[in-house]
Amino acid sequence: MSGDARSSVLEQIRDRERFLVATHENPDGDALGSLIAMHHILRELGKDVLTFMSEGDFPLPPEYRSLRIDDLVHQAPADIGQRTAIALDCGNIDRTPDGVLEAAATLLNIDHHHDNTGFGDVNLIEPEASCTAEIVFELMGRLGVGASGEIAQALYIALVTDTGRFMYESTGPAAHRMAAALIEAGVDVQAIYRRLYEDVPEAKIRLLGRALQGISRYDQGVLTVATLAARDFEELGAEQSYSEGVVDHLRAIRGTRVAALLRGLPEGGYKISLRATDDSVDVSAIARAQGGGGHRRAAGFQSESSDAQVIAFLRSQIAAQLDPQDLVPTA
Ligand SMILES: [Mn+2]
């Protein structure tokens, strides 16, 4: 389906000499893993490559803090106009730093979000890929680069986190084949598992506890919501990124179709993370209505409204998408 875009990306990577790789704000495992892997792949090919990340993205969430990010820049380099930029895992250009990618000679957009806005000069969008790293992995093979230690580890972290440890619906044979290849390349599965999921700061678990204490359910439980105020983070000494993963616990509650976590921002307003349990509600459409985006079952947006207004908005959006009989309580 995206064969032309793929050949075009491969051609650009082979022909160009200077690159800048970038990803979306508040980078997750797939964003960071794809970014680091692509950086190393380009280096293996003998290219000049810079990694762009905003200063605001630091500190990274604790589980990713040990990842080494080489050739890091926080500003557009002076020669950005001669560089080929590669955006990884970015659904839309608004989730990337102002003006940096647009200034590049060519912009390659590599992503797996179905609602990707196609902002690149070349758009390699593969919605059936479980993670952006899966696309990077495939490109790597075609470029004749092997999965060396750091590349393999970065790709594996991306794969494990974006597939929900190989459990989300997007997890197919390709994801498992990729995992097998990375393990053969020497990835230490247990060490990565420990680092991602079992080296959790106490404040993060306490924050989860606070969120779970305050769960609200609406419309016979179809919508499950928890709210964390900016004050909760302060009181617990929790960083913003510590709320990552809370929404997955909400989604697991029986009867839930949509789970929402409202995270109060220090500057006011909320970041809203949405998860759907099945395809009866497309949460990316709800997020897009507020300037956000994402996947059908995982999306997010930001709002200046009050929590009550956000919840009223979510309820009306869900009701508009659901069959009336879906709102009948289930056993
Ligand atoms: Mn992703």
CSV table of C-alpha atoms and ligand atoms in Angstrom, one decimal:
chain,number,residue,atom,x,y,z
A,1,MET,CA,0.0,0.0,0.0
A,2,SER,CA,2.7,2.5,0.9
A,3,GLY,CA,5.3,0.9,-1.4
A,4,ASP,CA,6.0,4.1,-3.3
A,5,ALA,CA,6.5,6.1,-0.1
A,6,ARG,CA,8.8,3.4,1.2
A,7,SER,CA,11.0,3.4,-1.9
A,8,SER,CA,11.0,7.2,-1.8
A,9,VAL,CA,12.1,7.2,1.9
A,10,LEU,CA,14.8,4.6,1.2
A,11,GLU,CA,16.1,6.6,-1.7
A,12,GLN,CA,16.3,9.8,0.3
A,13,ILE,CA,18.1,8.0,3.1
A,14,ARG,CA,20.6,6.5,0.7
A,15,ASP,CA,21.2,9.7,-1.3
A,16,ARG,CA,21.3,12.4,1.3
A,17,GLU,CA,24.1,13.1,3.7
A,18,ARG,CA,22.8,15.4,6.4
A,19,PHE,CA,19.8,14.5,8.6
A,20,LEU,CA,17.9,15.6,11.6
A,21,VAL,CA,15.6,13.1,13.4
A,22,ALA,CA,12.8,14.2,15.6
A,23,THR,CA,9.7,13.0,17.3
A,24,HIS,CA,6.6,14.3,19.1
A,25,GLU,CA,6.5,16.2,22.4
A,26,ASN,CA,6.3,14.2,25.7
A,27,PRO,CA,7.9,11.3,23.9
A,28,ASP,CA,6.8,7.8,24.9
A,29,GLY,CA,8.7,4.5,24.4
A,30,ASP,CA,7.9,4.2,20.7
A,31,ALA,CA,8.9,7.8,20.0
A,32,LEU,CA,12.2,7.5,21.8
A,33,GLY,CA,13.0,4.0,20.6
A,34,SER,CA,12.3,4.9,17.0
A,35,LEU,CA,14.3,8.1,17.3
A,36,ILE,CA,17.3,6.5,18.8
A,37,ALA,CA,17.2,3.5,16.4
A,38,MET,CA,16.9,5.8,13.3
A,39,HIS,CA,19.8,7.9,14.6
A,40,HIS,CA,22.0,4.9,14.9
A,41,ILE,CA,20.9,3.4,11.5
A,42,LEU,CA,21.8,6.7,9.8
A,43,ARG,CA,25.2,6.7,11.6
A,44,GLU,CA,25.9,3.1,10.5
A,45,LEU,CA,25.3,4.4,7.0
A,46,GLY,CA,27.9,7.0,7.6
A,47,LYS,CA,25.6,10.0,7.6
A,48,ASP,CA,25.8,13.2,9.6
A,49,VAL,CA,22.8,13.1,11.9
A,50,LEU,CA,21.5,15.3,14.7
A,51,THR,CA,18.7,14.4,17.1
A,52,PHE,CA,16.3,17.2,17.8
A,53,MET,CA,14.3,17.3,21.1
A,54,SER,CA,12.8,20.2,22.9
A,55,GLU,CA,14.3,21.1,26.3
A,56,GLY,CA,10.8,20.8,27.6
A,57,ASP,CA,10.9,17.1,27.0
A,58,PHE,CA,13.4,16.7,29.8
A,59,PRO,CA,13.6,15.1,32.3
A,60,LEU,CA,12.4,12.0,30.4
A,61,PRO,CA,10.0,9.6,32.3
A,62,PRO,CA,12.2,7.6,34.7
A,63,GLU,CA,11.8,4.4,32.8
A,64,TYR,CA,13.5,5.9,29.8
A,65,ARG,CA,16.1,8.0,31.6
A,66,SER,CA,18.9,5.5,31.0
A,67,LEU,CA,18.5,5.7,27.2
A,68,ARG,CA,21.5,7.5,25.6
A,69,ILE,CA,20.5,10.1,23.1
A,70,ASP,CA,23.5,11.1,21.0
A,71,ASP,CA,24.1,14.3,18.9
A,72,LEU,CA,21.2,16.0,20.7
A,73,VAL,CA,20.2,19.5,19.8
A,74,HIS,CA,17.5,21.7,21.4
A,75,GLN,CA,17.5,24.3,18.6
A,76,ALA,CA,17.3,24.1,14.8
A,77,PRO,CA,20.9,23.9,13.6
A,78,ALA,CA,22.2,26.6,11.3
A,79,ASP,CA,22.2,24.3,8.3
A,80,ILE,CA,18.7,23.0,8.8
A,81,GLY,CA,17.9,24.2,5.3
A,82,GLN,CA,20.3,21.6,3.9
A,83,ARG,CA,19.2,18.8,6.1
A,84,THR,CA,16.6,16.0,5.5
A,85,ALA,CA,14.4,15.9,8.6
A,86,ILE,CA,12.8,12.6,9.6
A,87,ALA,CA,9.7,12.9,11.9
A,88,LEU,CA,9.0,9.7,13.7
A,89,ASP,CA,5.7,8.7,15.4
A,90,CYS,CA,4.2,12.2,14.9
A,91,GLY,CA,0.5,12.1,14.0
A,92,ASN,CA,0.6,15.8,13.1
A,93,ILE,CA,3.1,18.6,12.8
A,94,ASP,CA,1.6,20.5,15.7
A,95,ARG,CA,2.9,17.9,18.1
A,96,THR,CA,6.5,18.8,17.0
A,97,PRO,CA,8.5,21.9,17.8
A,98,ASP,CA,7.5,25.1,16.0
A,99,GLY,CA,9.1,25.6,12.7
A,100,VAL,CA,12.1,23.2,13.0
A,101,LEU,CA,10.8,20.5,10.7
A,102,GLU,CA,9.3,22.9,8.2
A,103,ALA,CA,12.7,24.5,7.8
A,104,ALA,CA,14.4,21.4,6.6
A,105,ALA,CA,15.2,20.8,2.9
A,106,THR,CA,13.0,17.7,2.9
A,107,LEU,CA,10.7,16.3,5.5
A,108,LEU,CA,10.1,12.5,5.7
A,109,ASN,CA,7.2,11.6,7.8
A,110,ILE,CA,7.3,8.0,9.2
A,111,ASP,CA,4.4,7.0,11.4
A,112,HIS,CA,1.6,4.5,12.2
A,113,HIS,CA,-1.2,6.8,13.4
A,114,HIS,CA,-4.2,6.3,11.1
A,115,ASP,CA,-5.1,10.0,11.4
A,116,ASN,CA,-1.6,11.2,10.4
A,117,THR,CA,-2.2,14.5,8.6
A,118,GLY,CA,0.4,13.7,5.9
A,119,PHE,CA,2.5,16.8,6.7
A,120,GLY,CA,5.7,15.5,5.2
A,121,ASP,CA,7.1,15.8,1.7
A,122,VAL,CA,7.1,12.0,1.8
A,123,ASN,CA,4.6,10.3,4.1
A,124,LEU,CA,5.3,6.7,5.0
A,125,ILE,CA,2.2,6.0,7.1
A,126,GLU,CA,1.4,2.4,8.0
A,127,PRO,CA,-1.6,2.2,10.3
A,128,GLU,CA,-1.4,-1.5,10.6
A,129,ALA,CA,2.1,-1.4,12.1
A,130,SER,CA,2.0,-2.0,15.8
A,131,CYS,CA,4.5,0.8,16.4
A,132,THR,CA,6.6,3.2,14.5
A,133,ALA,CA,9.6,1.1,15.4
A,134,GLU,CA,8.2,-1.7,13.4
A,135,ILE,CA,8.4,0.5,10.3
A,136,VAL,CA,11.9,1.6,11.2
A,137,PHE,CA,12.9,-2.0,11.7
A,138,GLU,CA,11.7,-2.9,8.2
A,139,LEU,CA,13.5,0.1,6.7
A,140,MET,CA,16.6,-1.0,8.5
A,141,GLY,CA,16.5,-4.4,6.9
A,142,ARG,CA,16.1,-2.9,3.4
A,143,LEU,CA,19.0,-0.5,4.1
A,144,GLY,CA,21.2,-3.5,5.0
A,145,VAL,CA,21.9,-2.4,8.5
A,146,GLY,CA,21.9,-5.0,11.2
A,147,ALA,CA,20.3,-4.8,14.7
A,148,SER,CA,23.4,-3.9,16.8
A,149,GLY,CA,23.2,-3.6,20.5
A,150,GLU,CA,21.8,-0.1,20.9
A,151,ILE,CA,19.5,-0.3,17.9
A,152,ALA,CA,18.1,-3.6,19.0
A,153,GLN,CA,17.5,-2.3,22.5
A,154,ALA,CA,15.8,0.9,21.4
A,155,LEU,CA,13.5,-0.9,18.9
A,156,TYR,CA,12.6,-3.5,21.6
A,157,ILE,CA,11.6,-0.8,24.1
A,158,ALA,CA,9.5,0.8,21.5
A,159,LEU,CA,7.8,-2.5,20.5
A,160,VAL,CA,7.1,-3.6,24.1
A,161,THR,CA,5.7,-0.3,25.2
A,162,ASP,CA,3.5,0.5,22.2
A,163,THR,CA,2.0,-3.0,21.9
A,164,GLY,CA,1.1,-3.0,25.7
A,165,ARG,CA,3.6,-5.9,26.1
A,166,PHE,CA,2.3,-7.6,23.0
A,167,MET,CA,-1.3,-7.5,24.1
A,168,TYR,CA,-3.0,-4.7,22.2
A,169,GLU,CA,-5.0,-5.4,19.0
A,170,SER,CA,-2.3,-4.0,16.8
A,171,THR,CA,0.1,-6.8,17.9
A,172,GLY,CA,0.4,-9.2,14.9
A,173,PRO,CA,2.9,-11.7,13.6
A,174,ALA,CA,5.2,-8.9,12.4
A,175,ALA,CA,5.6,-7.6,15.9
A,176,HIS,CA,6.5,-11.1,17.3
A,177,ARG,CA,8.9,-11.7,14.4
A,178,MET,CA,10.5,-8.4,15.1
A,179,ALA,CA,10.8,-9.3,18.8
A,180,ALA,CA,12.4,-12.7,17.9
A,181,ALA,CA,14.9,-11.0,15.6
A,182,LEU,CA,15.8,-8.4,18.4
A,183,ILE,CA,16.2,-11.1,21.0
A,184,GLU,CA,18.5,-13.0,18.6
A,185,ALA,CA,20.4,-9.8,18.2
A,186,GLY,CA,21.1,-9.9,22.0
A,187,VAL,CA,18.4,-7.8,23.7
A,188,ASP,CA,18.2,-8.6,27.4
A,189,VAL,CA,14.4,-9.0,27.8
A,190,GLN,CA,14.4,-9.4,31.5
A,191,ALA,CA,16.7,-6.3,32.1
A,192,ILE,CA,14.4,-4.2,29.9
A,193,TYR,CA,11.3,-5.5,31.6
A,194,ARG,CA,12.8,-4.6,35.0
A,195,ARG,CA,13.7,-1.1,33.8
A,196,LEU,CA,10.4,-0.3,32.2
A,197,TYR,CA,8.0,-1.8,34.7
A,198,GLU,CA,9.7,-2.7,38.0
A,199,ASP,CA,11.8,0.2,38.9
A,200,VAL,CA,8.9,2.5,39.6
A,201,PRO,CA,9.4,5.6,41.8
A,202,GLU,CA,7.2,5.4,44.9
A,203,ALA,CA,5.5,8.7,44.1
A,204,LYS,CA,4.3,7.2,40.8
A,205,ILE,CA,2.5,4.3,42.6
A,206,ARG,CA,1.1,6.8,45.2
A,207,LEU,CA,-0.2,8.9,42.3
A,208,LEU,CA,-1.9,5.9,40.8
A,209,GLY,CA,-3.5,5.2,44.2
A,210,ARG,CA,-4.9,8.7,44.4
A,211,ALA,CA,-6.3,8.4,40.8
A,212,LEU,CA,-7.9,5.1,41.5
A,213,GLN,CA,-9.5,6.4,44.7
A,214,GLY,CA,-11.3,9.1,42.8
A,215,ILE,CA,-12.8,7.1,39.9
A,216,SER,CA,-16.2,8.3,38.6
A,217,ARG,CA,-18.4,6.4,36.2
A,218,TYR,CA,-21.0,7.8,33.8
A,219,ASP,CA,-23.7,6.4,31.7
A,220,GLN,CA,-23.9,3.0,33.3
A,221,GLY,CA,-20.2,2.8,33.5
A,222,VAL,CA,-19.6,3.2,29.8
A,223,LEU,CA,-17.3,6.2,30.6
A,224,THR,CA,-14.8,5.7,33.5
A,225,VAL,CA,-13.0,8.9,34.6
A,226,ALA,CA,-10.3,9.8,37.0
A,227,THR,CA,-8.9,13.3,37.6
A,228,LEU,CA,-5.5,14.2,39.0
A,229,ALA,CA,-5.1,17.8,40.0
A,230,ALA,CA,-1.9,19.7,39.7
A,231,ARG,CA,-1.9,19.8,43.5
A,232,ASP,CA,-1.8,16.0,43.6
A,233,PHE,CA,1.5,16.0,41.8
A,234,GLU,CA,2.9,18.6,44.1
A,235,GLU,CA,1.8,16.9,47.3
A,236,LEU,CA,3.2,13.6,46.2
A,237,GLY,CA,6.4,14.9,44.6
A,238,ALA,CA,5.3,13.3,41.3
A,239,GLU,CA,6.5,14.4,37.9
A,240,GLN,CA,4.1,15.0,35.1
A,241,SER,CA,5.1,11.9,33.3
A,242,TYR,CA,4.1,9.7,36.4
A,243,SER,CA,0.5,9.7,35.3
A,244,GLU,CA,1.5,7.6,32.3
A,245,GLY,CA,-0.4,4.3,32.4
A,246,VAL,CA,-3.0,5.3,34.9
A,247,VAL,CA,-5.7,5.4,32.2
A,248,ASP,CA,-5.0,1.7,31.3
A,249,HIS,CA,-6.2,0.8,34.8
A,250,LEU,CA,-9.4,2.7,34.2
A,251,ARG,CA,-10.0,0.9,30.9
A,252,ALA,CA,-9.7,-2.4,32.6
A,253,ILE,CA,-12.8,-1.8,34.8
A,254,ARG,CA,-15.7,-4.0,33.7
A,255,GLY,CA,-18.4,-2.3,31.6
A,256,THR,CA,-16.0,0.5,30.5
A,257,ARG,CA,-16.1,1.5,26.8
A,258,VAL,CA,-14.1,4.6,27.2
A,259,ALA,CA,-11.6,5.5,29.9
A,260,ALA,CA,-10.4,9.1,30.5
A,261,LEU,CA,-7.7,10.5,32.7
A,262,LEU,CA,-7.9,14.2,33.3
A,263,ARG,CA,-4.5,15.6,34.3
A,264,GLY,CA,-4.5,19.1,35.7
A,265,LEU,CA,-1.6,21.2,34.3
A,266,PRO,CA,0.4,23.5,36.6
A,267,GLU,CA,-0.4,26.4,34.2
A,268,GLY,CA,-4.1,25.5,34.2
A,269,GLY,CA,-6.3,23.4,32.0
A,270,TYR,CA,-6.2,19.7,31.5
A,271,LYS,CA,-4.4,17.0,29.5
A,272,ILE,CA,-6.9,14.3,28.7
A,273,SER,CA,-5.8,10.8,27.9
A,274,LEU,CA,-8.5,8.5,26.3
A,275,ARG,CA,-8.6,4.8,25.9
A,276,ALA,CA,-11.3,2.7,24.2
A,277,THR,CA,-11.9,-1.0,25.0
A,278,ASP,CA,-13.2,-1.9,21.6
A,279,ASP,CA,-14.1,-0.3,18.2
A,280,SER,CA,-17.6,0.9,19.3
A,281,VAL,CA,-16.1,4.3,20.1
A,282,ASP,CA,-13.2,5.9,18.1
A,283,VAL,CA,-11.4,8.0,20.7
A,284,SER,CA,-9.1,9.6,18.1
A,285,ALA,CA,-12.2,11.3,16.6
A,286,ILE,CA,-13.1,12.7,20.0
A,287,ALA,CA,-9.6,14.0,20.5
A,288,ARG,CA,-9.5,15.5,17.0
A,289,ALA,CA,-12.6,17.5,17.8
A,290,GLN,CA,-10.5,19.3,20.4
A,291,GLY,CA,-7.3,19.6,18.4
A,292,GLY,CA,-5.7,16.4,19.6
A,293,GLY,CA,-5.4,13.0,17.9
A,294,GLY,CA,-4.1,9.5,18.2
A,295,HIS,CA,-5.3,6.0,17.5
A,296,ARG,CA,-8.8,4.6,17.5
A,297,ARG,CA,-8.3,3.1,20.9
A,298,ALA,CA,-5.7,5.5,22.4
A,299,ALA,CA,-5.8,9.2,21.9
A,300,GLY,CA,-5.4,12.5,23.8
A,301,PHE,CA,-6.1,16.2,23.7
A,302,GLN,CA,-5.6,19.3,25.8
A,303,SER,CA,-8.4,21.6,27.1
A,304,GLU,CA,-8.8,24.9,28.9
A,305,SER,CA,-12.3,23.9,30.1
A,306,SER,CA,-13.3,22.8,33.6
A,307,ASP,CA,-13.3,19.1,34.5
A,308,ALA,CA,-17.1,19.2,34.5
A,309,GLN,CA,-17.2,20.6,31.0
A,310,VAL,CA,-14.6,18.1,29.7
A,311,ILE,CA,-16.7,15.2,31.1
A,312,ALA,CA,-19.9,16.6,29.6
A,313,PHE,CA,-18.1,16.9,26.3
A,314,LEU,CA,-16.9,13.3,26.5
A,315,ARG,CA,-20.3,12.0,27.4
A,316,SER,CA,-22.0,13.7,24.4
A,317,GLN,CA,-19.3,12.6,22.0
A,318,ILE,CA,-19.6,9.0,23.2
A,319,ALA,CA,-23.4,9.0,23.0
A,320,ALA,CA,-23.2,10.4,19.5
A,321,GLN,CA,-20.9,7.5,18.4
A,322,LEU,CA,-22.6,4.6,20.3
A,323,ASP,CA,-25.7,2.7,19.4
A,324,PRO,CA,-28.4,3.6,21.9
A,325,GLN,CA,-28.5,0.0,22.9
A,326,ASP,CA,-24.9,0.1,23.8
A,327,LEU,CA,-25.8,2.3,26.7
A,328,VAL,CA,-28.1,-0.3,28.2
A,329,PRO,CA,-26.3,-1.7,31.3
A,330,THR,CA,-24.5,-5.0,30.8
A,331,ALA,CA,-24.3,-7.6,33.5
B,1,MN,MN,3.6,4.9,18.4
